[in-house]
Amino acid sequence: MAQVNEIQHPLIQHKLTLMRKKDTSTGKFRTLMREISMLLGYEVSRDMVLSTEKIETPIAPMEAPVLAKKKMALISILRAGQGIIDGMLQLMPTARVGHIGLYRDAQASNIIEYYFKVPEDISSRDVLVVDPMLATGKSAVAAVSRIKEVSPKSIKFVCLLAAPEGIEYFHKYHSDVAIFTAAVDQGLNEKKYIVPGIGDAGDRLFGTM
Ligand code: URA
């Protein structure tokens, strides 16, 4: 069942506005991306299962909640996905990390994979696929299709911004994968940038404009 979770938390919305501003510096942009990613990670992990463990506080013994052995893998769509990984790892420091590199063949207009490396035990892990921008949805669809081939326990897709066109395309192929995003923007322009968007996420993150 297709699901889009737009995380309307005031801190996320405020930080996103700062990221959208064209004069925001690379350093500030990077910091904001890390901060928003932590907040998105907090929302995405809401359904993590708890068990309990016997502990002793300085005052008394208790059965205290701990995360049930949850094995996560964060998979970054290169290169801008790396910005989200940095924030999420602060929240989930033991998560394993995978990378998938894709580019669009301008002539044939299809997506080509140039890199794929994920944890070997991926079939016992819950996967978060991350990319800041869900624009046309083509790389997200290709990445999730490829990751499904290695059969993780579950998959969620996390982005900073989504275009309605990208959501529709993504859910045409992966209606079973929930999308988590900070905002759904108006749509795509003729160059396939999200409007109003943040510009090129990779360029802004790495200062390559
Ligand atoms: N990729 C980006 O980095 N920005 C967009 O607006 C769309 C795709």
Coordinates of N, CA, C and O and ligand atoms in Angstrom, one line a residue, residues 133 135 192-194 199-202, ligand 1:
M133 N 16.8 14.1 -2.7 CA 15.8 14.6 -3.6 C 15.1 13.4 -4.3 O 15.7 12.6 -5.0
A135 N 13.1 13.4 -7.2 CA 12.7 14.3 -8.3 C 11.8 13.6 -9.3 O 10.6 13.5 -9.2
K192 N 14.1 19.3 -14.7 CA 13.9 18.3 -13.7 C 14.4 18.6 -12.3 O 14.7 17.7 -11.5
Y193 N 14.5 19.9 -12.0 CA 14.8 20.3 -10.7 C 13.5 20.5 -9.9 O 12.5 20.9 -10.5
I194 N 13.6 20.2 -8.6 CA 12.4 20.4 -7.8 C 12.1 21.9 -7.5 O 13.1 22.6 -7.2
G199 N 17.8 23.5 -5.1 CA 18.8 23.5 -6.1 C 19.4 22.1 -6.2 O 18.8 21.1 -5.8
D200 N 20.7 22.0 -6.6 CA 21.4 20.7 -6.8 C 21.9 20.3 -5.4 O 22.8 20.9 -4.9
A201 N 21.3 19.3 -4.8 CA 21.7 18.9 -3.4 C 23.1 18.5 -3.3 O 23.8 18.9 -2.4
G202 N 23.7 17.8 -4.3 CA 25.1 17.4 -4.2 C 26.0 18.6 -4.3 O 27.0 18.7 -3.5
Ligands
URA1 N1 18.4 16.6 -7.8 C1 18.8 17.7 -7.1 O1 19.9 17.7 -6.6 N2 18.0 18.7 -7.1 C2 16.8 18.7 -7.7 O2 16.0 19.7 -7.6 C3 16.4 17.5 -8.4 C4 17.2 16.5 -8.4

